mmCIF file with all atom_site columns, C-alpha atoms in Angstrom:
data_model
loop_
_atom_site.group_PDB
_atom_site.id
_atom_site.type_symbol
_atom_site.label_atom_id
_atom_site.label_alt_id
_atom_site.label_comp_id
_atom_site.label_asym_id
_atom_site.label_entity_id
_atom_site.label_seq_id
_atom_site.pdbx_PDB_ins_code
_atom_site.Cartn_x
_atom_site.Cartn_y
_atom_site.Cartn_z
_atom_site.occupancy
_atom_site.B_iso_or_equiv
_atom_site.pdbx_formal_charge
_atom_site.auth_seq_id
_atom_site.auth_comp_id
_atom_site.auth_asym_id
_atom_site.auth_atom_id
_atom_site.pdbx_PDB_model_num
ATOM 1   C CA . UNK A 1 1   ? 26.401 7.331   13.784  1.00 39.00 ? 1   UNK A CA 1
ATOM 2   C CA . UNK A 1 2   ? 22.869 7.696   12.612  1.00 39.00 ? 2   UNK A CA 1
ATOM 3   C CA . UNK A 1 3   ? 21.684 6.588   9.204   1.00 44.00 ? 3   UNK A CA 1
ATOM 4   C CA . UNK A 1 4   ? 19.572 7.852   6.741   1.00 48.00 ? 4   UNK A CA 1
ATOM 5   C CA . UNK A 1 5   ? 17.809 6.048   4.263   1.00 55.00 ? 5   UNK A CA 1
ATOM 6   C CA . UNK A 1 6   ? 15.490 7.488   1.294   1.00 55.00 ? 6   UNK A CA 1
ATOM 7   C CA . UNK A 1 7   ? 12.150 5.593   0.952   1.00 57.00 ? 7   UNK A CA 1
ATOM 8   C CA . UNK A 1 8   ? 10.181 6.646   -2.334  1.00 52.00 ? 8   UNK A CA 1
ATOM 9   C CA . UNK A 1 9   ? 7.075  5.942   -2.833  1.00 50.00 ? 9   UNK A CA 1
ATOM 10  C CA . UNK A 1 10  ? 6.182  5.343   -6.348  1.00 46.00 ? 10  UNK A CA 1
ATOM 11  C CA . UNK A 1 11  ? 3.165  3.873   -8.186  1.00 39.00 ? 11  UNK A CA 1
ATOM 12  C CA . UNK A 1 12  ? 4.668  1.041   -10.410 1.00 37.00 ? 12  UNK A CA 1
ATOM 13  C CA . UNK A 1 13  ? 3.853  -0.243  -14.092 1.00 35.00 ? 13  UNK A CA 1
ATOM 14  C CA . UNK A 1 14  ? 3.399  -3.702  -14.350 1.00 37.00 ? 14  UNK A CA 1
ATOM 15  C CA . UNK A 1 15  ? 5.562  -5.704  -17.368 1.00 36.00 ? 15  UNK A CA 1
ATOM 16  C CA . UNK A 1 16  ? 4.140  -8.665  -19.231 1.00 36.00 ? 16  UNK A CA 1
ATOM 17  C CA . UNK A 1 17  ? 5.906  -10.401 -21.451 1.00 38.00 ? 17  UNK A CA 1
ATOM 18  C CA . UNK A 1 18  ? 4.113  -12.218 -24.177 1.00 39.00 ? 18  UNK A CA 1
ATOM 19  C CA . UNK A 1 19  ? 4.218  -16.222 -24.061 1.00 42.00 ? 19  UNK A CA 1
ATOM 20  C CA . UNK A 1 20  ? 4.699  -17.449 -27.724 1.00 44.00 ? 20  UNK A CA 1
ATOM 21  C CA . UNK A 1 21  ? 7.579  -14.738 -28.017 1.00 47.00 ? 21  UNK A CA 1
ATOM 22  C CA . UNK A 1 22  ? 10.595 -16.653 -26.148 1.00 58.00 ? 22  UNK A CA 1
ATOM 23  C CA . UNK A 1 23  ? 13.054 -14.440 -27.211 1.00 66.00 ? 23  UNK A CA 1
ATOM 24  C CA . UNK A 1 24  ? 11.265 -11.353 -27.133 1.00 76.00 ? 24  UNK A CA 1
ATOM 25  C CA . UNK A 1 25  ? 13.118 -8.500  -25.904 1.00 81.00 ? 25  UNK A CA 1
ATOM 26  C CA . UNK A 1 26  ? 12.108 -6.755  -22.216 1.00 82.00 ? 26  UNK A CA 1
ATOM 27  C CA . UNK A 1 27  ? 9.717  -3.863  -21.728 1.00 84.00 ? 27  UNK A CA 1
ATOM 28  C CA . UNK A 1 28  ? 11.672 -0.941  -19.787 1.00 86.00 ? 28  UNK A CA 1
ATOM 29  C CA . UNK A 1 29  ? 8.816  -0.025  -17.357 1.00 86.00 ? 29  UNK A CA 1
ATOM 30  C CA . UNK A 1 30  ? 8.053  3.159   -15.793 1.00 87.00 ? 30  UNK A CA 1
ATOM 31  C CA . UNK A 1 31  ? 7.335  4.784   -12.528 1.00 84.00 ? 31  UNK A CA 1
ATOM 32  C CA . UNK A 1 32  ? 5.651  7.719   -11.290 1.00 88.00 ? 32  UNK A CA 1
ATOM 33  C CA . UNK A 1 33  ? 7.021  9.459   -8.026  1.00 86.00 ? 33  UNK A CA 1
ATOM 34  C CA . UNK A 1 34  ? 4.637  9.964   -5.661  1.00 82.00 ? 34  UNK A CA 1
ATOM 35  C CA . UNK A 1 35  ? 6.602  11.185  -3.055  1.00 84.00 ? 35  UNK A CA 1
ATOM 36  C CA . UNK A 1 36  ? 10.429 10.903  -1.157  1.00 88.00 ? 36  UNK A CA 1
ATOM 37  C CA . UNK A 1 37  ? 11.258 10.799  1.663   1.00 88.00 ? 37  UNK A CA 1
ATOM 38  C CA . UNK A 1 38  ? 14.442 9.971   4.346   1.00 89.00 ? 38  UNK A CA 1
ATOM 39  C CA . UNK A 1 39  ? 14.033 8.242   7.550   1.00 89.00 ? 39  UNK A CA 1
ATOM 40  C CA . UNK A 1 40  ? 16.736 7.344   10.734  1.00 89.00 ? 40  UNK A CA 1
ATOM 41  C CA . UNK A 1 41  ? 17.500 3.837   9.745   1.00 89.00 ? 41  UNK A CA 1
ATOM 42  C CA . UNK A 1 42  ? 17.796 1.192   7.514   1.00 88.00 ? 42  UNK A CA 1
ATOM 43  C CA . UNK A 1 43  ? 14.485 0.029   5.564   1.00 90.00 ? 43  UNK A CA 1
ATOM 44  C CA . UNK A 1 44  ? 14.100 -3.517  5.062   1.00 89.00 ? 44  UNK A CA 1
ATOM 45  C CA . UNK A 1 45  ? 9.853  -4.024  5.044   1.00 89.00 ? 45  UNK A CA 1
ATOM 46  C CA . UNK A 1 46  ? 7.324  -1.524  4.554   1.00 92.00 ? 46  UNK A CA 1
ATOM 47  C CA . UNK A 1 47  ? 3.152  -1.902  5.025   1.00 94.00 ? 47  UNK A CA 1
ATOM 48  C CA . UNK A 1 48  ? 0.809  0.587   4.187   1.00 95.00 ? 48  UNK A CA 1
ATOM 49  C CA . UNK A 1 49  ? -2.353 0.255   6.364   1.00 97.00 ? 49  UNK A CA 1
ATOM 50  C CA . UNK A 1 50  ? -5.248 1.490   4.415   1.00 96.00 ? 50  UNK A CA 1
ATOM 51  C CA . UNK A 1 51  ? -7.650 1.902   7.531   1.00 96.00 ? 51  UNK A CA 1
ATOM 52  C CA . UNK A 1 52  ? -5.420 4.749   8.812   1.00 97.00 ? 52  UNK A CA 1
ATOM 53  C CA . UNK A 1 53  ? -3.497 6.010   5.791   1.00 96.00 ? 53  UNK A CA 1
ATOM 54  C CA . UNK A 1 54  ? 0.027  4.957   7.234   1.00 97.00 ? 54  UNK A CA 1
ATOM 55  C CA . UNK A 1 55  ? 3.228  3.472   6.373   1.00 96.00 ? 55  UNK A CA 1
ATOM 56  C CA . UNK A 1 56  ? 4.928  1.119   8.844   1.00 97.00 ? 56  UNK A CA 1
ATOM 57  C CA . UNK A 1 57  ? 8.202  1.098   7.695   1.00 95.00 ? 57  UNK A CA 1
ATOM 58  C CA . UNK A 1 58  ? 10.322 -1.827  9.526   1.00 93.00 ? 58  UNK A CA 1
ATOM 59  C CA . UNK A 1 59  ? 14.352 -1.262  10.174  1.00 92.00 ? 59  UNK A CA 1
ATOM 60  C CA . UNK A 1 60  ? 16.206 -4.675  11.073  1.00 81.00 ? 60  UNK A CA 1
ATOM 61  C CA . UNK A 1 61  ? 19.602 -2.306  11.562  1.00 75.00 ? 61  UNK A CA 1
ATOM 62  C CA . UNK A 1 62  ? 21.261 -4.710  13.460  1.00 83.00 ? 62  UNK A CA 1
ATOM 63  C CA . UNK A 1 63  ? 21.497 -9.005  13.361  1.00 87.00 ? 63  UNK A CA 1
ATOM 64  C CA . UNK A 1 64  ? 20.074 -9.993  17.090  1.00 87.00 ? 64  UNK A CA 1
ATOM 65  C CA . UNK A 1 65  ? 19.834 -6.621  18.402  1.00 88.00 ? 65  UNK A CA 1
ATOM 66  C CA . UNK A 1 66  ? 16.535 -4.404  18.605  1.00 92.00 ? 66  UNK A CA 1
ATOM 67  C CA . UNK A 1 67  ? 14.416 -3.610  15.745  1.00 93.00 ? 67  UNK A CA 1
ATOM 68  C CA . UNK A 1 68  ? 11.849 -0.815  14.842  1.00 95.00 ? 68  UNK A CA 1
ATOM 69  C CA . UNK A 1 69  ? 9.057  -0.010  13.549  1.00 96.00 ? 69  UNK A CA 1
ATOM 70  C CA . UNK A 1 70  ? 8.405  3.579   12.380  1.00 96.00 ? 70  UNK A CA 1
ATOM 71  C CA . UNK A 1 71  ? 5.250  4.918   11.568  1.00 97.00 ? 71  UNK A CA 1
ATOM 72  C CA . UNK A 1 72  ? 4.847  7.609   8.668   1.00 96.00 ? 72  UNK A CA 1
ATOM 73  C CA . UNK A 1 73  ? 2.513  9.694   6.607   1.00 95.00 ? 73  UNK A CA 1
ATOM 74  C CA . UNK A 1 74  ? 2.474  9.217   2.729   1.00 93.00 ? 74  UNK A CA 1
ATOM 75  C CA . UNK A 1 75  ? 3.942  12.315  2.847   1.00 92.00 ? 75  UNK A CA 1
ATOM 76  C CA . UNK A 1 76  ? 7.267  11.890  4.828   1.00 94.00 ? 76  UNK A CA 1
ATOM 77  C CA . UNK A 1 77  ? 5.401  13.190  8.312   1.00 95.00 ? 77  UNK A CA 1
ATOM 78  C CA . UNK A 1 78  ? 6.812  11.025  11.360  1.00 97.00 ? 78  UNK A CA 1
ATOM 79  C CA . UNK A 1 79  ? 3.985  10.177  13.708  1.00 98.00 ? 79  UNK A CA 1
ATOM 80  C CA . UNK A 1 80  ? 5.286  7.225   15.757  1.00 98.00 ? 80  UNK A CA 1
ATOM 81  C CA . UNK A 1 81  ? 8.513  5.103   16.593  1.00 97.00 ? 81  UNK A CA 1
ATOM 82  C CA . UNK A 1 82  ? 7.800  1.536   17.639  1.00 97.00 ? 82  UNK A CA 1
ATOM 83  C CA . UNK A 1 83  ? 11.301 -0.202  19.117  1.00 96.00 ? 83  UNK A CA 1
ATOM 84  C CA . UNK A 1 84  ? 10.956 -3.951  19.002  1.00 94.00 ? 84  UNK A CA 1
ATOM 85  C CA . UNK A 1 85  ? 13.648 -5.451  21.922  1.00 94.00 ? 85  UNK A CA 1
ATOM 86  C CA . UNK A 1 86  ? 16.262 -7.780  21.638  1.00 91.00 ? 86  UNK A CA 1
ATOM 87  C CA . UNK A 1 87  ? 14.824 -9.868  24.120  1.00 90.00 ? 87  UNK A CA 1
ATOM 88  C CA . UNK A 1 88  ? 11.818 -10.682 21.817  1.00 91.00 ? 88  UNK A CA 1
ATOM 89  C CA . UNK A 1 89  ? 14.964 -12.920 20.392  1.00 88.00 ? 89  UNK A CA 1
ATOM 90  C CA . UNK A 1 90  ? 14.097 -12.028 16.429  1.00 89.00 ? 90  UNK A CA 1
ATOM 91  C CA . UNK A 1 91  ? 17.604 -12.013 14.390  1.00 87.00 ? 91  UNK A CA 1
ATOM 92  C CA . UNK A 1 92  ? 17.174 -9.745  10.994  1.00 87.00 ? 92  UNK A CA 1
ATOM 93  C CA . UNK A 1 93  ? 13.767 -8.757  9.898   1.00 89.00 ? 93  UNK A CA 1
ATOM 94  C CA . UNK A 1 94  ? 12.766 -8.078  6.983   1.00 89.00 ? 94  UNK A CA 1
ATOM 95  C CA . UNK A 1 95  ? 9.089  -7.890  6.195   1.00 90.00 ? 95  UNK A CA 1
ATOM 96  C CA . UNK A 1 96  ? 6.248  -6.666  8.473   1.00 93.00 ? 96  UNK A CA 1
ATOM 97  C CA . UNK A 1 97  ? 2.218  -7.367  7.204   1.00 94.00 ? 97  UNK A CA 1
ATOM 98  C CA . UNK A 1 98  ? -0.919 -6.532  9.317   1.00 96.00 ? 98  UNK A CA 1
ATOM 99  C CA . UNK A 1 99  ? -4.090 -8.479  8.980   1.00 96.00 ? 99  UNK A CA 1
ATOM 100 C CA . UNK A 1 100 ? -6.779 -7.208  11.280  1.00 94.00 ? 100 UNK A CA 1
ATOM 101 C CA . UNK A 1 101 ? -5.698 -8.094  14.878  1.00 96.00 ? 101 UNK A CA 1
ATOM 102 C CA . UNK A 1 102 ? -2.628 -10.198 13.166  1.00 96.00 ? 102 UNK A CA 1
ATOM 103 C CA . UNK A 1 103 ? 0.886  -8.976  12.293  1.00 96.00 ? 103 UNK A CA 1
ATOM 104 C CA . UNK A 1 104 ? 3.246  -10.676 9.933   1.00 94.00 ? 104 UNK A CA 1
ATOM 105 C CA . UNK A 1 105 ? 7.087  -10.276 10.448  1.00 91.00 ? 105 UNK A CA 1
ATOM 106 C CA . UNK A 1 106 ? 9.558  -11.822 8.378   1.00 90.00 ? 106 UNK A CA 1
ATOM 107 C CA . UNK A 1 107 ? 12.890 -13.339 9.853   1.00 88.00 ? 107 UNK A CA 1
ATOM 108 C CA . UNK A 1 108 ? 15.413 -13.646 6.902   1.00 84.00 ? 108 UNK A CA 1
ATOM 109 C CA . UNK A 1 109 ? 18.359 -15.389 9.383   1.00 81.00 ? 109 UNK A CA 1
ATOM 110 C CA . UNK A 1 110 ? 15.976 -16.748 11.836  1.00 80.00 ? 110 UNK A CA 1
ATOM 111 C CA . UNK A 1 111 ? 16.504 -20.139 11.086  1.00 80.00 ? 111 UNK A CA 1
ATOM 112 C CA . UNK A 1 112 ? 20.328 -19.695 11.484  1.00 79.00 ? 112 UNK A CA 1
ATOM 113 C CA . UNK A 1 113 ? 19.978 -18.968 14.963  1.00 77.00 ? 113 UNK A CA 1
ATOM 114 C CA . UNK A 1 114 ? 17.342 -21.376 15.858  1.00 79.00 ? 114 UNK A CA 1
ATOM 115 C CA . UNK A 1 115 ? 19.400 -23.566 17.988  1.00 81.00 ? 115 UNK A CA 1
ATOM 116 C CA . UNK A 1 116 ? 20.160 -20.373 20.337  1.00 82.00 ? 116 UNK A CA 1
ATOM 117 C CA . UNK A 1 117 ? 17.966 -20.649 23.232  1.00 82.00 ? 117 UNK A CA 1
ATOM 118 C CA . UNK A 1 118 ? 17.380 -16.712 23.070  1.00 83.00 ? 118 UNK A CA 1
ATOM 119 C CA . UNK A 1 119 ? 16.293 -16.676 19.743  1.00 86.00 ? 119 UNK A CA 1
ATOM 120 C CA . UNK A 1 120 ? 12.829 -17.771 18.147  1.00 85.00 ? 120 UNK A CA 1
ATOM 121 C CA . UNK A 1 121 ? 14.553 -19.155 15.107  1.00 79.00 ? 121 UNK A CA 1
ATOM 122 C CA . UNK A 1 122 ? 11.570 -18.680 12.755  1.00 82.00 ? 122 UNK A CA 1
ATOM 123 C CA . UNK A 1 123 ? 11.618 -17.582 9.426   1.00 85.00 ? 123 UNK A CA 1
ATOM 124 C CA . UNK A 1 124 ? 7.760  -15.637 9.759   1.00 87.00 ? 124 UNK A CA 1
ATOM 125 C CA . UNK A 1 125 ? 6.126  -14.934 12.805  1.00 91.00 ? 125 UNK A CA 1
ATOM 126 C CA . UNK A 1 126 ? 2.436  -14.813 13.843  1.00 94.00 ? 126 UNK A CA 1
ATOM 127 C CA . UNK A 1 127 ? 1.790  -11.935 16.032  1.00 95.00 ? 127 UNK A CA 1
ATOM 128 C CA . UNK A 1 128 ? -0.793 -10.043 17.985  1.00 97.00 ? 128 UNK A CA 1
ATOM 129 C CA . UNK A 1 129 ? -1.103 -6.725  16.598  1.00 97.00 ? 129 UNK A CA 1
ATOM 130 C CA . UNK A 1 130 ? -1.882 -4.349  19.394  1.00 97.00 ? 130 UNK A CA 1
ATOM 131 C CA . UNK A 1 131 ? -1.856 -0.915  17.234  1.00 98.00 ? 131 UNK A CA 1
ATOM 132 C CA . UNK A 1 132 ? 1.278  0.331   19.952  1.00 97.00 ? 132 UNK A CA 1
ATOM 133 C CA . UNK A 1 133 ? 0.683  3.403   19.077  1.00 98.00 ? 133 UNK A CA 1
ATOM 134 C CA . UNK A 1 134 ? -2.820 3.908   19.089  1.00 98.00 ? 134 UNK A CA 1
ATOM 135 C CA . UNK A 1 135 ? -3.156 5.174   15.647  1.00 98.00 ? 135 UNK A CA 1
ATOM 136 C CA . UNK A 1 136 ? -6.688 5.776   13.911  1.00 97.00 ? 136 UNK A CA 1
ATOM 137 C CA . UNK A 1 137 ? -8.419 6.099   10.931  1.00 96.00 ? 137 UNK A CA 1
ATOM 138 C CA . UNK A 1 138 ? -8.092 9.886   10.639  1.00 96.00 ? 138 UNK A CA 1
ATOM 139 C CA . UNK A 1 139 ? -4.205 9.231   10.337  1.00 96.00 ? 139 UNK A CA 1
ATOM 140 C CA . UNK A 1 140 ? -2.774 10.315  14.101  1.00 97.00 ? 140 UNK A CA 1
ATOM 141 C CA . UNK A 1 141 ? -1.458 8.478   17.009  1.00 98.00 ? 141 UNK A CA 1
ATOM 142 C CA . UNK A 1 142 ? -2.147 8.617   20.460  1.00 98.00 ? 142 UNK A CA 1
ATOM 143 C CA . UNK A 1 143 ? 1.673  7.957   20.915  1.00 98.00 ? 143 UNK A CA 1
ATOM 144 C CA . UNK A 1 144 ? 5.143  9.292   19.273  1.00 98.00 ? 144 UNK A CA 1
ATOM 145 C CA . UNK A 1 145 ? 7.428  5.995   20.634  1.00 98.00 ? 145 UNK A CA 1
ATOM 146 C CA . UNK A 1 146 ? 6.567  2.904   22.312  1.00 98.00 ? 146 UNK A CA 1
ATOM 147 C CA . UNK A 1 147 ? 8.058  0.054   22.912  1.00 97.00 ? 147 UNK A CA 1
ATOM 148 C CA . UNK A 1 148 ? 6.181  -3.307  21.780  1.00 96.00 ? 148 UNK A CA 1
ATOM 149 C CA . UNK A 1 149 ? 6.818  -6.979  22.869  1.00 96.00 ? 149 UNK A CA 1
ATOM 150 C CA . UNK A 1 150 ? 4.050  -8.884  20.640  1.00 95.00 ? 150 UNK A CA 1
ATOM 151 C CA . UNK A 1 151 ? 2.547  -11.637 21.753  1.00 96.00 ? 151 UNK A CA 1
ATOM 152 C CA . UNK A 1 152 ? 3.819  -14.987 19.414  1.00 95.00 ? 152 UNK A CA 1
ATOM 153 C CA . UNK A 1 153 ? 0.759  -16.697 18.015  1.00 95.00 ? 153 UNK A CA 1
ATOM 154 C CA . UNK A 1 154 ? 2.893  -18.803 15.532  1.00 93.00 ? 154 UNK A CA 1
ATOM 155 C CA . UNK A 1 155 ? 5.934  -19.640 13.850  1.00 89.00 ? 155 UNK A CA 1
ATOM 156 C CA . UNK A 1 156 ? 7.196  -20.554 10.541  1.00 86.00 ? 156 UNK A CA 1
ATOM 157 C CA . UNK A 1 157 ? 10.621 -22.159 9.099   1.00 82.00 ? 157 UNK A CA 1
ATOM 158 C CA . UNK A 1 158 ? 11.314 -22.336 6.000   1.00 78.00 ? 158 UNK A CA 1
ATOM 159 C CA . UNK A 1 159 ? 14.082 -24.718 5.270   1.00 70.00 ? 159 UNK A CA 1
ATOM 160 C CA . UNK A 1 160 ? 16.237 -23.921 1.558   1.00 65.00 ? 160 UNK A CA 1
ATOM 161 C CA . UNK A 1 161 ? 16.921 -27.939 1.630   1.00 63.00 ? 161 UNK A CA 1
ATOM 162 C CA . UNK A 1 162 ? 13.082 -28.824 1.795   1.00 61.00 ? 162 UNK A CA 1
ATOM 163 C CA . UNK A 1 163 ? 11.563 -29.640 -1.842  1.00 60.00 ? 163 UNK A CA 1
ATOM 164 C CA . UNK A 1 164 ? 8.833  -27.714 -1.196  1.00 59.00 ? 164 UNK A CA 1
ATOM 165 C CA . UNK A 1 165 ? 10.760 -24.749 -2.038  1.00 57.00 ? 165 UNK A CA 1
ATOM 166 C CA . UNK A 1 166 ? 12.183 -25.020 -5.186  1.00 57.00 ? 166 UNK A CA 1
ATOM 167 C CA . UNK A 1 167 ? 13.976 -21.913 -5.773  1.00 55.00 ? 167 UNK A CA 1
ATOM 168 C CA . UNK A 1 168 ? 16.268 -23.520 -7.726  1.00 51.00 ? 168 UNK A CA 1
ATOM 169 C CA . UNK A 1 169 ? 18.828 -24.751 -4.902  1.00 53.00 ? 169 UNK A CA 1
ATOM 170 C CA . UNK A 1 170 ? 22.311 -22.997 -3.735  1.00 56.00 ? 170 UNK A CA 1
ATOM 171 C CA . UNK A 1 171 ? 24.817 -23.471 -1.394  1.00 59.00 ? 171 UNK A CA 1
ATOM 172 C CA . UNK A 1 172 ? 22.795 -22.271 1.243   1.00 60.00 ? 172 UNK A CA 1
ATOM 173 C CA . UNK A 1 173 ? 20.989 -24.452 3.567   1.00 65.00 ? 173 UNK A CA 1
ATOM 174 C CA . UNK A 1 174 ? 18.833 -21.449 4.941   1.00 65.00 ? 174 UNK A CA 1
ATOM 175 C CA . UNK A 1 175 ? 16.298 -20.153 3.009   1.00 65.00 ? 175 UNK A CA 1
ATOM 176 C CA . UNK A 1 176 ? 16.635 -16.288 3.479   1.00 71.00 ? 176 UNK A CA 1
ATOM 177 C CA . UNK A 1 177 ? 12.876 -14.273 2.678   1.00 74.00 ? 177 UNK A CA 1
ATOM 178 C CA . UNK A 1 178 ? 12.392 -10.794 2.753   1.00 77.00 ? 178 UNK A CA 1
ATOM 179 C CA . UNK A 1 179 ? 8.937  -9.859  1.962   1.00 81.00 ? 179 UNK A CA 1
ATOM 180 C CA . UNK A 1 180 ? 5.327  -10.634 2.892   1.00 85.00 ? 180 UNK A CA 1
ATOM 181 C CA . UNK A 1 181 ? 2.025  -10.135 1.481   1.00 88.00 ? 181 UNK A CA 1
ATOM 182 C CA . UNK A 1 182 ? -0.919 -12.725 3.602   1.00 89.00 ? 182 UNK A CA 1
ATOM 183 C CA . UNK A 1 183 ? -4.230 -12.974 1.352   1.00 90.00 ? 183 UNK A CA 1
ATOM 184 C CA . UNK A 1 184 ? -6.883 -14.478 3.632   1.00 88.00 ? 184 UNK A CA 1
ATOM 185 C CA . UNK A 1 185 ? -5.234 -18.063 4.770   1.00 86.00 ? 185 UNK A CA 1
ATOM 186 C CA . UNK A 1 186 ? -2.544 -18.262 3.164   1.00 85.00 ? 186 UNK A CA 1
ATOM 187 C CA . UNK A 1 187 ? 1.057  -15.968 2.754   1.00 84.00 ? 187 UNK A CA 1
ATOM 188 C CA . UNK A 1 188 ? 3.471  -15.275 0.188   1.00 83.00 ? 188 UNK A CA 1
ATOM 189 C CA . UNK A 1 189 ? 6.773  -14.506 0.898   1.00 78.00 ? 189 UNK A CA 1
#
């Protein structure tokens, strides 16, 4: 059975709160709608690319089986579906970024599977961005589904246990992240 998930895309308020007031109460933010829209899967990362107007809206829909990558208008128009293979051996992403002729994809249960010799067991990969589907700067694509096997440039693993991270511990010895935003060398996630 195929499912359908909304994405909305929505310009955001940012809340502050004010430092001498500890026990100041929250600001309810607001949002304005800029447009809604359903898609085939699951979302679990979205990246809009400036140079070409597009959203690349990642679905990890299934733990060690195939991924994809859709490719969308602002305004719910599908222009391309990108299917990432199980054999690339990436568990349950969860964050995509592209940076130039780089792409960003978080692994939130790589690490869990990193002693499986079909699995890359990272928690962010480094990879080659190839565009797949050869989309431009005036918004289309030379392609409507592709299949893409990125070359690996790099690896991450982010371990929960390591002090580095500082979350505030758990019970969890596998730091789980979901997101990704890279700002010249260095990424947050």
């Amino acid at each position: 059975m195929m499912r359908t998930s909304e994405i909305l895309i929505a310009v955001t308020v940012v809340l502050c709160c004010a430092a001498a007031a500890a026990a100041a109460a929250p600001t309810q933010g607001t949002f304005t709608e800029v447009s809604s829209f359903s898609i085939e899967k699951s979302p679990s990362g979205m990246f809009f690319h400036e140079d070409q107007g597009l959203l690349y809206i990642l679905c990890g829909t299934q733990t060690n089986g195939e991924h994809y990558l859709y490719v969308y208008t602002t305004g719910g128009g599908k222009k391309c579906l990108i299917t990432i293979p199980q054999a690339m051996g990436m568990t349950r992403v969860d964050g995509f970024y592209i940076v130039g002729s780089k792409a960003y994809i978080v692994d939130s249960q790589g690490p869990i599977y990193a002693t499986s010799l079909d699995k890359l067991g990272g928690s962010l990969y480094e990879v080659d961005w190839t565009n797949p589907c050869g989309c431009s700067a005036d918004g289309t694509c030379s392609s409507t589904e592709e299949t893409w096997n990125p070359t690996l440039t790099k690896t991450w693993s982010l371990v929960a246990t390591d002090p580095s991270i500082g979350d505030g511990g758990g019970v969890d010895d596998d730091f789980r992240n979901s997101g990704i935003v890279v700002v010249g060398d260095y990424w947050y996630g």
